[in-house]
Amino acid sequence: MEKQIISARQFTIITLLYSIGTGILIIPASISKDVKQDAWIVATLGVILSLLLVKLFISVATRTPTLTFVEANEKILGKFIGKFTAIGFIILTFLSAGELLYFIGIFMKTEVMPETPNMSFALLFSIIIIFATYLGIEVFARSAEILFPLFMFIFIVFVFCISPEVKIENIQPVLEASSKSLVASIISFMSIFSFPMVVLLMIFPSAINVHKSAQKGFYIGTIIGGVVLITIVTLSILVLGPTNTSQRAYPSYALAQRISIGNFLQRIEIVMAFMWICSIYIRTFMYFYASVIGIAQILKIKDHRPLILPLGMIIIVLSQIVHPNIVHSNNYNKEVWPLFSSVIAILLPLLLLFIAKFRKIKPQETDNQSKNESPP
């Protein structure tokens, strides 16, 4: 099967929307429960620390620039250990793909269409993901380019419209939270925002035409995505207050419900849902795509497309059983996910980097050349 290549600009957009992911709806509540009005500080520090994590990912990726993360595991760690760690990585991506389908179903049923069963939303959204995976990374990247200006336009309008509701006293006093709570909340924030970025190593830099530009794009996408989340967290605290934010399941959705311009422009919270659907589409695709490509590479299957439909059907079923209820989901994301994701996102890349240096596998500068590559 012919290798597909995307541009550095497209990768930057994918990184931006992927980093936002589910965080635009759930991060404000998850971190404000422990640190209250200091949630915006946690988000800011989390984004800054995430840049160090991006540096780690780039350092690992440049050792094997023509290989995906799964292939890099086998090359650096050896076939046996490499396959073992790659399987752990695929378990994370596959479970996460099913979990995001669950999130979509529970959100739409709770906030938008309460009479519709979760399965309907999971099924419809999975069809989009399966079809996008079949078409390939190039088509997906172009769809991200289309969604990006719509996302940013809606976000800017949203910020402008909600600004009159801001109350500065809601973030006072500053730095009231304990150091322990701040550290725990930063880890929680990064587990949703930047730990999952390890999945981008399945396309970075092996599927990108200009590697140098892609490295800059990795940072730029992370920073802009982080600014969006910092803005959402800050507005949630300033408008709803820390207590109200921590008690809401989806604080940013509640923010959109507050928008009222001249008693004419009201009840536009579905716009906020569109922003979330755009970002969660990007993340769900990357999880599923990484799973399909990773399994194909472990099994030495040249064409991954026969795996798409059966794996797609499995994640639909998985979305219905991964969490029995929202309480289980919240406990998993607070207690299990940060630990699980940190092993794959921090410990595994550090191990790869250490072994690569020990084996004297040096960084390489190689750009992809393809007749079908998108313009930079």
Short mmCIF file of C-alpha atoms in Angstrom, two decimals:
data_model
loop_
_atom_site.label_atom_id
_atom_site.label_comp_id
_atom_site.label_asym_id
_atom_site.label_seq_id
_atom_site.Cartn_x
_atom_site.Cartn_y
_atom_site.Cartn_z
CA MET A 1 0.00 0.00 0.00
CA GLU A 2 1.36 3.41 -1.00
CA LYS A 3 2.54 5.54 1.89
CA GLN A 4 0.47 8.67 2.53
CA ILE A 5 2.15 11.97 3.41
CA ILE A 6 0.72 15.12 4.99
CA SER A 7 2.16 18.63 5.24
CA ALA A 8 3.69 20.26 8.30
CA ARG A 9 0.84 22.78 8.35
CA GLN A 10 -1.73 20.01 8.43
CA PHE A 11 0.15 18.32 11.27
CA THR A 12 0.13 21.59 13.23
CA ILE A 13 -3.66 21.80 12.88
CA ILE A 14 -4.08 18.16 13.88
CA THR A 15 -1.88 18.72 16.95
CA LEU A 16 -3.88 21.80 17.95
CA LEU A 17 -7.31 20.16 17.73
CA TYR A 18 -6.05 16.83 19.09
CA SER A 19 -4.56 18.48 22.20
CA ILE A 20 -7.92 20.13 22.96
CA GLY A 21 -9.85 16.88 22.51
CA THR A 22 -12.28 16.15 25.33
CA GLY A 23 -10.58 18.72 27.57
CA ILE A 24 -12.70 21.61 26.33
CA LEU A 25 -15.69 20.12 28.17
CA ILE A 26 -14.30 18.15 31.11
CA ILE A 27 -11.05 19.86 32.20
CA PRO A 28 -12.63 22.90 33.95
CA ALA A 29 -14.64 20.71 36.33
CA SER A 30 -11.94 18.09 36.89
CA ILE A 31 -9.23 20.51 38.06
CA SER A 32 -11.41 23.09 39.83
CA LYS A 33 -12.68 20.43 42.28
CA ASP A 34 -9.33 20.44 44.06
CA VAL A 35 -7.84 23.89 43.40
CA LYS A 36 -11.02 25.99 43.03
CA GLN A 37 -10.23 29.47 41.67
CA ASP A 38 -6.57 28.54 41.04
CA ALA A 39 -7.60 26.27 38.16
CA TRP A 40 -6.34 28.80 35.61
CA ILE A 41 -2.87 28.65 37.22
CA VAL A 42 -2.91 24.85 36.99
CA ALA A 43 -3.86 25.04 33.30
CA THR A 44 -1.09 27.56 32.57
CA LEU A 45 1.60 25.53 34.35
CA GLY A 46 0.30 22.36 32.71
CA VAL A 47 0.72 23.84 29.23
CA ILE A 48 4.25 25.07 30.01
CA LEU A 49 5.30 21.65 31.33
CA SER A 50 3.70 20.01 28.30
CA LEU A 51 6.25 21.74 26.08
CA LEU A 52 8.95 19.70 27.84
CA LEU A 53 6.97 16.57 27.03
CA VAL A 54 6.77 17.63 23.38
CA LYS A 55 10.56 18.04 23.43
CA LEU A 56 10.83 14.47 24.70
CA PHE A 57 8.55 13.17 21.93
CA ILE A 58 10.56 14.99 19.27
CA SER A 59 13.83 13.65 20.68
CA VAL A 60 12.51 10.09 20.45
CA ALA A 61 10.94 10.53 17.01
CA THR A 62 14.07 11.96 15.39
CA ARG A 63 16.00 8.78 16.26
CA THR A 64 13.76 6.83 13.86
CA PRO A 65 12.25 9.47 11.52
CA THR A 66 10.95 7.01 8.93
CA LEU A 67 9.22 4.71 11.43
CA THR A 68 6.00 4.92 13.39
CA PHE A 69 6.05 4.71 17.19
CA VAL A 70 5.18 1.00 17.07
CA GLU A 71 8.02 0.29 14.62
CA ALA A 72 10.42 2.44 16.67
CA ASN A 73 9.72 0.32 19.74
CA GLU A 74 10.80 -2.82 17.89
CA LYS A 75 13.88 -1.21 16.37
CA ILE A 76 15.18 0.36 19.60
CA LEU A 77 14.13 -2.23 22.19
CA GLY A 78 14.37 -5.34 20.04
CA LYS A 79 11.63 -7.54 18.58
CA PHE A 80 10.45 -9.23 21.78
CA ILE A 81 10.48 -6.31 24.24
CA GLY A 82 9.53 -3.89 21.47
CA LYS A 83 6.43 -5.89 20.61
CA PHE A 84 5.49 -6.07 24.29
CA THR A 85 5.69 -2.28 24.77
CA ALA A 86 3.95 -1.68 21.42
CA ILE A 87 1.06 -3.89 22.51
CA GLY A 88 0.75 -1.81 25.71
CA PHE A 89 0.61 1.31 23.56
CA ILE A 90 -2.09 -0.18 21.32
CA ILE A 91 -4.15 -1.24 24.34
CA LEU A 92 -4.13 2.40 25.47
CA THR A 93 -5.19 3.75 22.07
CA PHE A 94 -7.87 1.12 21.47
CA LEU A 95 -9.46 1.45 24.90
CA SER A 96 -9.36 5.23 24.56
CA ALA A 97 -11.11 5.11 21.18
CA GLY A 98 -13.96 3.15 22.75
CA GLU A 99 -14.05 5.48 25.76
CA LEU A 100 -14.37 8.58 23.56
CA LEU A 101 -17.34 7.00 21.80
CA TYR A 102 -18.82 6.54 25.27
CA PHE A 103 -18.18 10.22 26.05
CA ILE A 104 -19.94 11.27 22.87
CA GLY A 105 -22.97 9.14 23.66
CA ILE A 106 -23.28 10.22 27.30
CA PHE A 107 -22.84 13.91 26.49
CA MET A 108 -25.38 13.94 23.65
CA LYS A 109 -27.88 11.95 25.71
CA THR A 110 -27.44 14.09 28.80
CA GLU A 111 -27.33 17.56 27.26
CA VAL A 112 -28.82 17.45 23.75
CA MET A 113 -31.13 14.48 23.04
CA PRO A 114 -32.12 12.79 26.32
CA GLU A 115 -34.62 10.43 24.65
CA THR A 116 -32.03 8.94 22.29
CA PRO A 117 -29.99 5.89 23.45
CA ASN A 118 -26.20 6.16 23.77
CA MET A 119 -25.71 3.42 21.21
CA SER A 120 -27.17 5.57 18.44
CA PHE A 121 -24.59 8.32 18.88
CA ALA A 122 -21.71 5.85 19.22
CA LEU A 123 -22.80 4.04 16.05
CA LEU A 124 -23.22 7.19 13.95
CA PHE A 125 -19.93 8.70 15.10
CA SER A 126 -18.04 5.44 14.63
CA ILE A 127 -19.19 5.30 10.99
CA ILE A 128 -17.46 8.65 10.42
CA ILE A 129 -14.28 7.43 12.13
CA ILE A 130 -14.23 4.13 10.24
CA PHE A 131 -14.79 5.86 6.89
CA ALA A 132 -12.09 8.45 7.62
CA THR A 133 -9.63 5.69 8.56
CA TYR A 134 -10.40 3.84 5.34
CA LEU A 135 -9.74 6.98 3.27
CA GLY A 136 -6.42 7.52 5.02
CA ILE A 137 -4.39 10.14 6.82
CA GLU A 138 -4.22 12.53 3.84
CA VAL A 139 -8.00 12.88 3.58
CA PHE A 140 -8.27 13.15 7.36
CA ALA A 141 -5.69 15.96 7.38
CA ARG A 142 -7.67 17.87 4.76
CA SER A 143 -10.84 17.48 6.83
CA ALA A 144 -8.95 18.92 9.81
CA GLU A 145 -7.98 21.91 7.66
CA ILE A 146 -11.66 22.51 6.89
CA LEU A 147 -12.75 22.20 10.53
CA PHE A 148 -9.96 24.39 11.93
CA PRO A 149 -11.18 27.84 10.74
CA LEU A 150 -14.75 26.98 11.78
CA PHE A 151 -13.53 25.92 15.21
CA MET A 152 -11.45 29.07 15.74
CA PHE A 153 -14.19 31.38 14.47
CA ILE A 154 -16.77 29.86 16.83
CA PHE A 155 -14.28 29.97 19.71
CA ILE A 156 -13.51 33.67 19.18
CA VAL A 157 -17.22 34.54 18.91
CA PHE A 158 -17.90 32.47 22.03
CA VAL A 159 -15.22 34.32 24.05
CA PHE A 160 -16.47 37.68 22.83
CA CYS A 161 -20.11 36.91 23.67
CA ILE A 162 -19.44 35.52 27.17
CA SER A 163 -17.01 38.30 28.20
CA PRO A 164 -19.74 40.63 29.60
CA GLU A 165 -20.56 37.93 32.21
CA VAL A 166 -17.04 37.94 33.67
CA LYS A 167 -16.63 38.68 37.41
CA ILE A 168 -13.01 39.24 38.42
CA GLU A 169 -13.71 38.56 42.10
CA ASN A 170 -14.36 34.89 41.23
CA ILE A 171 -10.61 34.20 40.89
CA GLN A 172 -9.74 35.76 44.24
CA PRO A 173 -7.86 34.98 46.42
CA VAL A 174 -5.02 33.75 44.21
CA LEU A 175 -2.81 30.77 45.15
CA GLU A 176 -5.05 29.64 47.99
CA ALA A 177 -4.75 25.94 47.04
CA SER A 178 -2.11 23.76 48.70
CA SER A 179 1.03 22.67 46.84
CA LYS A 180 -0.13 19.05 46.93
CA SER A 181 -3.45 19.93 45.29
CA LEU A 182 -1.70 22.03 42.64
CA VAL A 183 0.68 19.21 41.69
CA ALA A 184 -2.11 16.61 41.57
CA SER A 185 -4.26 18.92 39.42
CA ILE A 186 -1.38 19.67 37.03
CA ILE A 187 -0.88 15.94 36.50
CA SER A 188 -4.63 15.53 35.96
CA PHE A 189 -4.60 18.38 33.42
CA MET A 190 -1.60 17.01 31.54
CA SER A 191 -3.06 13.50 31.48
CA ILE A 192 -5.93 14.86 29.39
CA PHE A 193 -4.05 17.56 27.47
CA SER A 194 -0.52 16.37 26.66
CA PHE A 195 0.01 12.75 27.72
CA PRO A 196 -2.19 11.52 24.82
CA MET A 197 0.08 13.38 22.36
CA VAL A 198 2.33 10.32 22.35
CA VAL A 199 -0.20 8.91 19.86
CA LEU A 200 0.89 11.58 17.35
CA LEU A 201 4.21 9.73 17.07
CA MET A 202 2.36 7.28 14.84
CA ILE A 203 2.43 9.98 12.14
CA PHE A 204 5.24 12.25 13.36
CA PRO A 205 7.57 12.53 11.57
CA SER A 206 7.20 9.40 9.41
CA ALA A 207 4.08 10.63 7.57
CA ILE A 208 5.05 14.32 7.27
CA ASN A 209 6.81 15.86 4.29
CA VAL A 210 9.07 18.45 6.00
CA HIS A 211 10.36 17.27 9.38
CA LYS A 212 11.93 20.54 10.53
CA SER A 213 8.69 22.46 9.99
CA ALA A 214 6.73 19.65 11.66
CA GLN A 215 8.85 20.00 14.81
CA LYS A 216 7.95 23.69 15.02
CA GLY A 217 4.34 22.78 14.26
CA PHE A 218 4.33 20.35 17.18
CA TYR A 219 5.18 23.20 19.55
CA ILE A 220 2.87 25.73 17.88
CA GLY A 221 -0.11 23.37 17.90
CA THR A 222 0.49 22.52 21.55
CA ILE A 223 0.76 26.17 22.56
CA ILE A 224 -2.36 27.32 20.70
CA GLY A 225 -4.36 24.32 21.92
CA GLY A 226 -3.15 25.08 25.45
CA VAL A 227 -4.19 28.74 25.15
CA VAL A 228 -7.69 27.63 24.11
CA LEU A 229 -7.99 25.38 27.19
CA ILE A 230 -6.54 28.03 29.51
CA THR A 231 -9.12 30.48 28.16
CA ILE A 232 -11.98 28.02 28.68
CA VAL A 233 -10.87 27.19 32.23
CA THR A 234 -10.41 30.87 33.13
CA LEU A 235 -13.79 31.88 31.70
CA SER A 236 -15.49 29.02 33.55
CA ILE A 237 -14.09 30.29 36.85
CA LEU A 238 -14.74 33.97 36.08
CA VAL A 239 -18.33 33.47 34.93
CA LEU A 240 -19.65 30.45 36.85
CA GLY A 241 -17.45 30.71 39.93
CA PRO A 242 -15.16 27.95 41.27
CA THR A 243 -17.84 26.09 43.23
CA ASN A 244 -20.36 26.05 40.40
CA THR A 245 -17.67 25.04 37.91
CA SER A 246 -16.56 22.07 40.03
CA GLN A 247 -20.15 20.84 40.43
CA ARG A 248 -21.00 20.96 36.72
CA ALA A 249 -20.42 17.94 34.49
CA TYR A 250 -19.69 20.18 31.49
CA PRO A 251 -18.91 23.73 32.67
CA SER A 252 -18.01 25.14 29.25
CA TYR A 253 -21.37 23.95 27.90
CA ALA A 254 -23.03 25.75 30.80
CA LEU A 255 -21.05 28.86 29.82
CA ALA A 256 -22.62 28.85 26.38
CA GLN A 257 -26.05 28.66 27.99
CA ARG A 258 -25.30 31.98 29.72
CA ILE A 259 -24.84 33.87 26.44
CA SER A 260 -27.59 36.42 25.88
CA ILE A 261 -27.18 39.40 23.57
CA GLY A 262 -30.06 41.86 23.65
CA ASN A 263 -32.48 39.10 24.66
CA PHE A 264 -32.28 38.06 21.01
CA LEU A 265 -29.22 35.83 20.63
CA GLN A 266 -29.78 33.10 23.22
CA ARG A 267 -29.58 29.33 23.74
CA ILE A 268 -26.62 28.84 21.40
CA GLU A 269 -24.93 26.21 23.54
CA ILE A 270 -25.14 23.71 20.68
CA VAL A 271 -22.39 25.81 19.10
CA MET A 272 -20.16 24.81 22.01
CA ALA A 273 -21.10 21.21 21.32
CA PHE A 274 -19.95 21.64 17.71
CA MET A 275 -16.51 22.83 18.90
CA TRP A 276 -16.22 19.78 21.13
CA ILE A 277 -17.35 17.41 18.37
CA CYS A 278 -14.66 18.83 16.05
CA SER A 279 -11.87 18.28 18.58
CA ILE A 280 -13.09 14.89 19.77
CA TYR A 281 -13.38 13.74 16.13
CA ILE A 282 -9.68 14.49 15.66
CA ARG A 283 -8.68 12.65 18.84
CA THR A 284 -10.94 9.63 18.29
CA PHE A 285 -9.66 9.22 14.75
CA MET A 286 -6.03 9.35 15.89
CA TYR A 287 -6.67 6.76 18.62
CA PHE A 288 -8.42 4.41 16.20
CA TYR A 289 -5.98 5.02 13.34
CA ALA A 290 -3.01 4.35 15.64
CA SER A 291 -4.67 1.12 16.81
CA VAL A 292 -5.32 -0.13 13.27
CA ILE A 293 -1.88 0.79 11.92
CA GLY A 294 -0.15 -0.52 15.05
CA ILE A 295 -1.88 -3.91 14.93
CA ALA A 296 -1.12 -4.21 11.21
CA GLN A 297 2.56 -3.47 11.81
CA ILE A 298 2.86 -5.91 14.72
CA LEU A 299 1.22 -8.65 12.61
CA LYS A 300 3.29 -7.64 9.54
CA ILE A 301 0.18 -6.96 7.45
CA LYS A 302 1.02 -4.67 4.51
CA ASP A 303 -2.52 -3.42 3.90
CA HIS A 304 -4.27 -2.34 7.13
CA ARG A 305 -7.68 -1.68 5.57
CA PRO A 306 -9.14 -5.20 6.10
CA LEU A 307 -8.70 -4.59 9.85
CA ILE A 308 -10.71 -1.35 9.92
CA LEU A 309 -14.27 -2.71 9.87
CA PRO A 310 -13.85 -5.52 12.46
CA LEU A 311 -11.92 -3.23 14.82
CA GLY A 312 -14.53 -0.51 14.28
CA MET A 313 -17.29 -2.91 15.31
CA ILE A 314 -15.32 -3.87 18.41
CA ILE A 315 -14.90 -0.26 19.59
CA ILE A 316 -18.67 0.27 19.20
CA VAL A 317 -19.27 -2.65 21.57
CA LEU A 318 -16.43 -1.45 23.80
CA SER A 319 -18.05 1.99 24.09
CA GLN A 320 -21.12 0.35 25.65
CA ILE A 321 -19.23 -1.65 28.27
CA VAL A 322 -16.10 0.41 29.04
CA HIS A 323 -17.93 2.34 31.79
CA PRO A 324 -21.15 1.13 33.45
CA ASN A 325 -22.01 4.68 34.54
CA ILE A 326 -20.66 8.23 34.70
CA VAL A 327 -19.36 7.75 38.26
CA HIS A 328 -17.14 4.88 37.10
CA SER A 329 -15.94 7.04 34.20
CA ASN A 330 -15.03 9.94 36.50
CA ASN A 331 -13.16 7.66 38.92
CA TYR A 332 -11.27 6.04 36.05
CA ASN A 333 -10.21 9.40 34.60
CA LYS A 334 -9.12 10.67 38.02
CA GLU A 335 -7.36 7.61 39.45
CA VAL A 336 -6.45 5.14 36.69
CA TRP A 337 -5.98 7.15 33.49
CA PRO A 338 -3.19 9.50 34.75
CA LEU A 339 -1.14 6.49 35.90
CA PHE A 340 -1.78 4.39 32.79
CA SER A 341 -1.13 7.24 30.35
CA SER A 342 1.99 8.46 32.17
CA VAL A 343 3.61 5.03 31.75
CA ILE A 344 3.10 5.15 27.98
CA ALA A 345 3.63 8.90 27.53
CA ILE A 346 6.58 9.51 29.87
CA LEU A 347 8.30 6.32 31.05
CA LEU A 348 8.21 4.53 27.68
CA PRO A 349 9.63 7.48 25.65
CA LEU A 350 12.31 8.02 28.31
CA LEU A 351 13.22 4.34 28.09
CA LEU A 352 13.37 4.52 24.29
CA LEU A 353 15.55 7.62 24.41
CA PHE A 354 17.91 6.07 26.96
CA ILE A 355 18.27 2.80 25.00
CA ALA A 356 18.68 4.71 21.72
CA LYS A 357 21.56 6.73 23.20
CA PHE A 358 23.07 3.58 24.69
CA ARG A 359 22.90 1.86 21.29
CA LYS A 360 24.21 5.06 19.65
CA ILE A 361 21.13 5.57 17.47
CA LYS A 362 21.60 9.25 16.66
CA PRO A 363 18.99 11.80 15.52
CA GLN A 364 18.51 11.86 11.76
CA GLU A 365 17.35 14.59 9.41
CA THR A 366 15.28 12.98 6.67
CA ASP A 367 12.36 14.57 4.85
CA ASN A 368 9.76 12.50 3.00
CA GLN A 369 9.52 12.91 -0.71
CA SER A 370 6.29 11.88 -2.39
CA LYS A 371 4.51 12.69 -5.59
CA ASN A 372 1.27 12.91 -3.68
CA GLU A 373 2.51 15.01 -0.76
CA SER A 374 0.44 18.03 0.23
CA PRO A 375 1.94 21.50 -0.13
CA PRO A 376 3.83 22.74 2.95
#
